[in-house]
CSV table of C-alpha atoms in Angstrom, one decimal:
chain,number,residue,atom,x,y,z
A,1,MET,CA,27.0,9.2,-10.0
A,2,ALA,CA,28.1,8.3,-6.4
A,3,ARG,CA,25.3,8.3,-3.6
A,4,GLU,CA,27.1,11.3,-1.9
A,5,ASP,CA,26.8,13.4,-5.1
A,6,PHE,CA,22.9,13.7,-4.8
A,7,ASN,CA,23.4,16.3,-2.1
A,8,ASP,CA,25.2,18.3,-5.1
A,9,LEU,CA,22.2,18.1,-7.1
A,10,ILE,CA,20.1,19.4,-4.4
A,11,TRP,CA,22.2,22.2,-3.9
A,12,PHE,CA,22.3,23.0,-7.6
A,13,LEU,CA,18.4,22.8,-7.6
A,14,ALA,CA,18.4,25.5,-5.0
A,15,VAL,CA,20.7,27.8,-6.9
A,16,ALA,CA,18.7,27.4,-10.1
A,17,GLU,CA,15.4,28.0,-8.4
A,18,GLU,CA,16.7,31.1,-6.2
A,19,ARG,CA,18.8,32.3,-9.3
A,20,SER,CA,21.4,33.7,-6.3
A,21,PHE,CA,24.2,32.1,-4.5
A,22,THR,CA,23.5,34.2,-1.5
A,23,ARG,CA,19.8,33.4,-1.2
A,24,ALA,CA,20.5,29.7,-2.0
A,25,ALA,CA,23.3,29.6,0.6
A,26,ALA,CA,21.1,31.1,3.1
A,27,LYS,CA,18.3,28.5,2.4
A,28,LEU,CA,20.5,25.7,2.6
A,29,GLY,CA,22.3,26.9,6.0
A,30,ILE,CA,25.9,26.8,4.2
A,31,THR,CA,28.5,29.5,3.4
A,32,GLN,CA,28.2,30.8,-0.1
A,33,SER,CA,31.9,29.8,-0.9
A,34,THR,CA,31.1,26.1,-0.1
A,35,LEU,CA,28.0,26.3,-2.3
A,36,SER,CA,30.2,27.8,-5.2
A,37,HIS,CA,32.8,25.2,-4.9
A,38,THR,CA,30.2,22.4,-4.6
A,39,ILE,CA,28.5,23.7,-8.0
A,40,LYS,CA,31.8,24.1,-9.8
A,41,ARG,CA,32.8,20.4,-8.8
A,42,LEU,CA,29.4,19.2,-9.9
A,43,GLU,CA,30.0,20.9,-13.4
A,44,THR,CA,33.4,19.5,-13.9
A,45,ARG,CA,32.4,15.9,-12.8
A,46,MET,CA,29.5,16.2,-15.4
A,47,GLY,CA,31.7,17.9,-18.1
A,48,ILE,CA,29.0,20.5,-18.7
A,49,ARG,CA,28.0,24.3,-17.5
A,50,LEU,CA,24.8,24.3,-15.7
A,51,LEU,CA,24.8,27.8,-14.6
A,52,THR,CA,25.6,31.2,-16.2
A,53,ARG,CA,27.1,33.6,-13.6
A,54,THR,CA,27.5,37.4,-13.7
A,55,THR,CA,28.3,39.8,-11.2
A,56,ARG,CA,24.5,40.6,-11.0
A,57,SER,CA,22.6,37.4,-11.5
A,58,VAL,CA,22.8,33.6,-11.7
A,59,ALA,CA,20.7,31.6,-14.5
A,60,PRO,CA,20.6,28.1,-15.6
A,61,THR,CA,22.2,27.3,-19.0
A,62,ASP,CA,20.0,25.0,-21.2
A,63,ALA,CA,21.5,22.2,-19.8
A,64,GLY,CA,21.0,23.4,-16.3
A,65,GLU,CA,17.5,24.3,-17.2
A,66,ARG,CA,16.8,20.8,-18.4
A,67,LEU,CA,18.4,19.4,-15.2
A,68,LYS,CA,16.2,21.5,-12.9
A,69,GLN,CA,13.0,20.6,-14.7
A,70,SER,CA,13.8,17.0,-14.3
A,71,LEU,CA,15.1,17.2,-10.8
A,72,ALA,CA,12.4,19.6,-8.9
A,73,PRO,CA,9.2,17.5,-9.3
A,74,ARG,CA,11.2,14.3,-8.0
A,75,VAL,CA,12.6,16.2,-5.0
A,76,ALA,CA,9.0,17.7,-4.4
A,77,GLU,CA,7.8,14.1,-4.5
A,78,VAL,CA,10.5,12.7,-2.1
A,79,GLU,CA,10.0,15.9,0.2
A,80,ALA,CA,6.2,15.2,0.3
A,81,GLU,CA,6.9,11.6,1.1
A,82,ILE,CA,9.0,12.3,4.0
A,83,ALA,CA,6.7,14.9,5.7
A,84,ALA,CA,3.9,12.4,5.3
A,85,LEU,CA,6.1,9.9,7.0
A,86,MET,CA,7.3,12.3,9.9
A,87,ALA,CA,3.6,12.9,10.5
A,88,TYR,CA,3.5,9.2,12.2
A,89,ARG,CA,5.9,10.7,14.8
A,90,ASP,CA,2.9,12.8,16.3
A,91,LYS,CA,-0.2,11.3,14.8
A,92,PRO,CA,-1.4,8.1,15.7
A,93,ALA,CA,-1.9,6.4,12.4
A,94,GLY,CA,-0.4,3.6,10.1
A,95,THR,CA,-0.5,-0.2,10.2
A,96,ILE,CA,0.4,-2.5,12.9
A,97,ARG,CA,0.8,-6.2,11.9
A,98,LEU,CA,0.4,-8.7,14.9
A,99,THR,CA,1.3,-12.5,15.0
A,100,LEU,CA,-1.0,-14.3,17.7
A,101,SER,CA,-2.9,-17.5,18.5
A,102,ASP,CA,-6.9,-17.5,18.1
A,103,HIS,CA,-7.1,-17.8,21.7
A,104,GLY,CA,-5.0,-14.8,22.4
A,105,LEU,CA,-7.0,-13.1,19.8
A,106,GLU,CA,-10.4,-13.9,21.2
A,107,SER,CA,-9.7,-14.1,24.9
A,108,VAL,CA,-7.6,-10.9,25.4
A,109,VAL,CA,-6.7,-8.8,22.2
A,110,TRP,CA,-9.8,-8.4,20.3
A,111,PRO,CA,-11.7,-7.3,23.4
A,112,LYS,CA,-9.1,-4.8,24.5
A,113,LEU,CA,-8.7,-3.5,20.9
A,114,ARG,CA,-12.0,-3.1,19.7
A,115,PRO,CA,-12.5,0.3,21.3
A,116,VAL,CA,-9.4,1.4,19.8
A,117,LEU,CA,-10.3,1.3,16.3
A,118,GLY,CA,-13.4,3.6,17.0
A,119,ALA,CA,-11.0,6.3,18.9
A,120,TYR,CA,-8.2,6.0,16.4
A,121,PRO,CA,-9.6,5.4,12.9
A,122,ASP,CA,-6.2,6.0,11.2
A,123,ILE,CA,-4.9,3.0,13.0
A,124,LYS,CA,-5.1,-0.1,11.0
A,125,LEU,CA,-4.7,-3.6,12.5
A,126,GLU,CA,-3.6,-6.7,10.6
A,127,PHE,CA,-3.8,-10.1,12.6
A,128,SER,CA,-2.1,-13.0,11.4
A,129,ILE,CA,-3.3,-16.1,13.2
A,130,ASP,CA,-1.4,-19.2,13.9
A,131,ASN,CA,-0.2,-21.0,16.9
A,132,GLY,CA,3.7,-21.3,16.0
A,133,LEU,CA,6.3,-19.2,17.4
A,134,ARG,CA,7.3,-16.3,14.7
A,135,ASN,CA,10.4,-14.5,14.2
A,136,ILE,CA,8.7,-10.9,14.4
A,137,VAL,CA,11.7,-9.1,12.8
A,138,GLU,CA,12.2,-11.6,9.7
A,139,ASP,CA,8.4,-12.3,8.9
A,140,GLY,CA,7.8,-8.5,8.9
A,141,PHE,CA,5.4,-8.0,12.2
A,142,ASP,CA,5.4,-5.2,14.4
A,143,ALA,CA,4.8,-7.4,17.4
A,144,GLY,CA,4.0,-11.1,18.4
A,145,ILE,CA,1.6,-12.0,21.2
A,146,ARG,CA,2.5,-15.4,22.9
A,147,LEU,CA,2.6,-17.0,26.4
A,148,GLY,CA,5.1,-15.3,28.8
A,149,GLU,CA,7.2,-18.8,28.8
A,150,SER,CA,7.6,-18.4,24.8
A,151,VAL,CA,8.9,-14.9,24.5
A,152,GLU,CA,12.1,-14.3,23.0
A,153,LYS,CA,14.6,-13.0,25.5
A,154,ASP,CA,15.9,-10.1,23.5
A,155,MET,CA,12.4,-8.6,23.2
A,156,ILE,CA,10.5,-6.0,25.1
A,157,ALA,CA,7.8,-7.7,26.7
A,158,VAL,CA,4.5,-6.5,28.1
A,159,ARG,CA,2.1,-8.5,30.1
A,160,ILE,CA,-1.4,-8.3,28.5
A,161,GLY,CA,-3.4,-11.0,30.4
A,162,PRO,CA,-3.7,-13.0,33.5
A,163,ASP,CA,-2.3,-16.4,33.9
A,164,TRP,CA,-4.5,-19.3,32.9
A,165,ARG,CA,-4.5,-22.9,32.6
A,166,LEU,CA,-5.2,-25.9,30.0
A,167,VAL,CA,-7.7,-28.6,31.0
A,168,ALA,CA,-8.3,-31.8,29.5
A,169,VAL,CA,-12.0,-32.4,29.0
A,170,ALA,CA,-14.4,-35.0,27.5
A,171,SER,CA,-18.0,-35.2,27.0
A,172,PRO,CA,-20.4,-37.4,29.1
A,173,ASN,CA,-20.9,-39.5,25.9
A,174,TYR,CA,-17.4,-40.3,25.3
A,175,LEU,CA,-16.7,-41.1,28.9
A,176,ALA,CA,-19.9,-43.5,28.7
A,177,THR,CA,-17.9,-45.9,26.5
A,178,HIS,CA,-14.2,-44.9,27.7
A,179,PRO,CA,-12.6,-45.7,31.1
A,180,ARG,CA,-11.9,-42.0,32.7
A,181,PRO,CA,-8.1,-41.4,32.8
A,182,VAL,CA,-6.7,-41.1,36.3
A,183,HIS,CA,-3.0,-40.4,35.3
A,184,PRO,CA,-1.9,-38.3,32.2
A,185,HIS,CA,0.0,-41.5,30.9
A,186,ASP,CA,-3.5,-42.9,30.6
A,187,LEU,CA,-4.3,-40.5,27.8
A,188,ILE,CA,-1.9,-42.8,25.4
A,189,GLY,CA,-4.8,-45.4,25.2
A,190,HIS,CA,-7.7,-42.8,24.4
A,191,ASP,CA,-8.9,-40.8,21.3
A,192,CYS,CA,-7.6,-37.6,21.8
A,193,ILE,CA,-8.0,-34.4,19.8
A,194,ASN,CA,-4.5,-33.2,18.6
A,195,MET,CA,-3.2,-29.6,17.9
A,196,ARG,CA,-0.6,-29.1,15.1
A,197,GLN,CA,1.8,-26.4,15.7
A,198,ALA,CA,2.1,-24.2,12.8
A,199,ARG,CA,5.6,-23.2,12.4
A,200,ALA,CA,7.4,-26.4,14.0
A,201,GLY,CA,5.0,-28.7,12.2
A,202,GLY,CA,5.0,-31.0,14.9
A,203,LEU,CA,2.0,-32.1,17.4
A,204,TYR,CA,1.6,-30.4,20.7
A,205,ALA,CA,2.9,-32.6,23.5
A,206,TRP,CA,0.4,-32.0,26.3
A,207,GLU,CA,1.9,-30.8,29.5
A,208,PHE,CA,1.1,-31.7,32.8
A,209,GLU,CA,2.3,-30.8,36.6
A,210,LYS,CA,1.6,-32.1,40.0
A,211,ASP,CA,3.6,-31.6,43.2
A,212,GLY,CA,6.7,-30.5,41.2
A,213,GLN,CA,6.5,-33.5,38.8
A,214,GLU,CA,6.2,-32.4,35.1
A,215,LEU,CA,5.1,-34.7,32.3
A,216,ARG,CA,4.8,-34.1,28.6
A,217,VAL,CA,2.4,-36.9,26.8
A,218,ARG,CA,2.3,-37.3,23.1
A,219,VAL,CA,-1.4,-38.5,22.4
A,220,ASP,CA,-3.0,-39.9,19.3
A,221,GLY,CA,-6.5,-39.7,17.8
A,222,GLN,CA,-8.8,-39.2,14.9
A,223,LEU,CA,-8.6,-35.4,14.6
A,224,THR,CA,-5.9,-32.8,14.6
A,225,PHE,CA,-6.4,-29.2,14.4
A,226,ASN,CA,-4.4,-26.1,14.5
A,227,ALA,CA,-6.8,-23.8,16.1
A,228,SER,CA,-8.2,-24.0,19.5
A,229,TYR,CA,-11.6,-22.9,18.9
A,230,ALA,CA,-12.4,-25.5,16.4
A,231,MET,CA,-11.5,-28.1,18.8
A,232,VAL,CA,-14.5,-27.3,21.1
A,233,ASP,CA,-17.2,-28.5,18.8
A,234,ALA,CA,-15.3,-31.7,18.3
A,235,VAL,CA,-14.8,-32.5,22.0
A,236,VAL,CA,-18.4,-31.6,23.0
A,237,ASN,CA,-19.6,-34.0,20.1
A,238,GLY,CA,-17.8,-37.0,21.8
A,239,TYR,CA,-14.8,-37.3,19.4
A,240,GLY,CA,-12.3,-37.7,22.1
A,241,ILE,CA,-10.5,-36.0,24.9
A,242,ALA,CA,-9.2,-32.5,24.2
A,243,TYR,CA,-6.6,-30.1,26.1
A,244,LEU,CA,-8.0,-26.8,26.0
A,245,PRO,CA,-7.7,-23.1,27.8
A,246,GLU,CA,-10.2,-23.5,30.5
A,247,ASP,CA,-11.8,-20.2,29.6
A,248,LEU,CA,-12.8,-21.6,26.3
A,249,VAL,CA,-14.7,-24.3,27.6
A,250,ASP,CA,-15.8,-23.1,31.1
A,251,ARG,CA,-19.6,-22.6,29.9
A,252,HIS,CA,-19.7,-26.2,28.5
A,253,ILE,CA,-18.4,-27.6,31.7
A,254,ALA,CA,-20.9,-25.7,33.8
A,255,ALA,CA,-23.8,-26.8,31.6
A,256,GLY,CA,-22.7,-30.5,31.8
A,257,ASP,CA,-21.6,-30.7,28.3
A,258,LEU,CA,-18.0,-31.5,29.1
A,259,VAL,CA,-16.3,-33.0,32.2
A,260,VAL,CA,-13.0,-32.1,33.5
A,261,LEU,CA,-10.5,-34.8,33.6
A,262,LEU,CA,-6.9,-35.0,35.5
A,263,ASP,CA,-7.8,-31.6,37.1
A,264,GLU,CA,-4.9,-31.9,39.7
A,265,TRP,CA,-2.6,-32.3,37.0
A,266,SER,CA,-3.5,-28.9,34.9
A,267,PRO,CA,-0.9,-26.4,35.7
A,268,ARG,CA,-1.1,-22.6,35.3
A,269,PHE,CA,0.8,-20.6,32.4
A,270,PRO,CA,1.9,-17.3,32.4
A,271,GLY,CA,-0.5,-15.1,30.5
A,272,TYR,CA,-0.2,-13.5,27.2
A,273,TYR,CA,2.7,-11.0,26.5
A,274,ILE,CA,3.0,-8.7,23.5
A,275,TYR,CA,6.9,-8.7,22.6
A,276,TYR,CA,8.4,-6.5,20.1
A,277,PRO,CA,11.9,-4.8,19.2
A,278,SER,CA,12.8,-1.8,21.3
A,279,ARG,CA,12.5,0.6,18.1
A,280,ARG,CA,8.8,-0.1,17.7
A,281,GLN,CA,7.8,1.7,21.0
A,282,SER,CA,8.8,5.2,19.5
A,283,LEU,CA,5.8,5.3,17.2
A,284,PRO,CA,2.5,7.0,18.6
A,285,ALA,CA,0.1,4.3,17.0
A,286,PHE,CA,2.0,1.4,18.5
A,287,LYS,CA,2.2,3.0,21.8
A,288,ILE,CA,-1.6,3.3,21.8
A,289,ILE,CA,-1.9,-0.3,20.9
A,290,VAL,CA,0.5,-1.4,23.9
A,291,ASP,CA,-1.0,0.7,26.4
A,292,ALA,CA,-4.6,-0.5,25.5
A,293,LEU,CA,-3.5,-4.2,25.9
A,294,ARG,CA,-1.5,-3.6,29.0
A,295,HIS,CA,-2.6,-6.1,31.9
A,296,THR,CA,-4.0,-4.6,35.0
A,297,ASP,CA,-4.9,-6.5,38.3
A,298,GLY,CA,-8.1,-4.8,38.6
């Protein structure tokens, strides 16, 4: 049966339940003649009479009653599911899937969204943690959270955090046995703690900038991670030099557990943004998440 014929079945069901072309036509919002013509066409196509018509009444035939009993619960189930889905238009509910880095989650996203879960218990959040750039449409995510410079141009992007910078750090114990680098190229001779980029598979090339001069340095060392937080313990315990978000290590710097290197070469990066296709912004639950994450200068 062609897809457009399902409408004919719905109209037949209305007549069979109402046992009246007049009442069924009014319920469906169509003319009685259009409805009558549609039922005749359905019966001709199926090669079987579905309704017995008299001048006073309409009743299903045995075949029509069987078709009615088969259709009615299925149509009711579909209508109930559609009603449940339509509730999402007005009620903040449903699951929202986000892809983001561990640093983005811990430094910006989780602190801002923690209160949302208590205020909106019907909103469910799923976080997928990786440092790679994901195609959120192909991979089934509602939104992604990345640095501003990494956001795809065809997406809506909303700033959710301030600018920040990466800093090269090492422990005093490590520096006691290794010369302190004075230029980014000096890192090539050091044990450096690498970051593996999940999607691309390659190692992150450390980015530096000073007086308009930009450098990308590929380093080597004993350890490689694919998450920022795991690198902190390694660098504090003297396994080499790490290049980490400053807010991740500022307390270790203040305590003297770590020393900042190449400070004048450490550039600032555009802060985190949430990005998503335009169709997502119409959902109440998604709008609440974006508004909760939205960055303010205050």
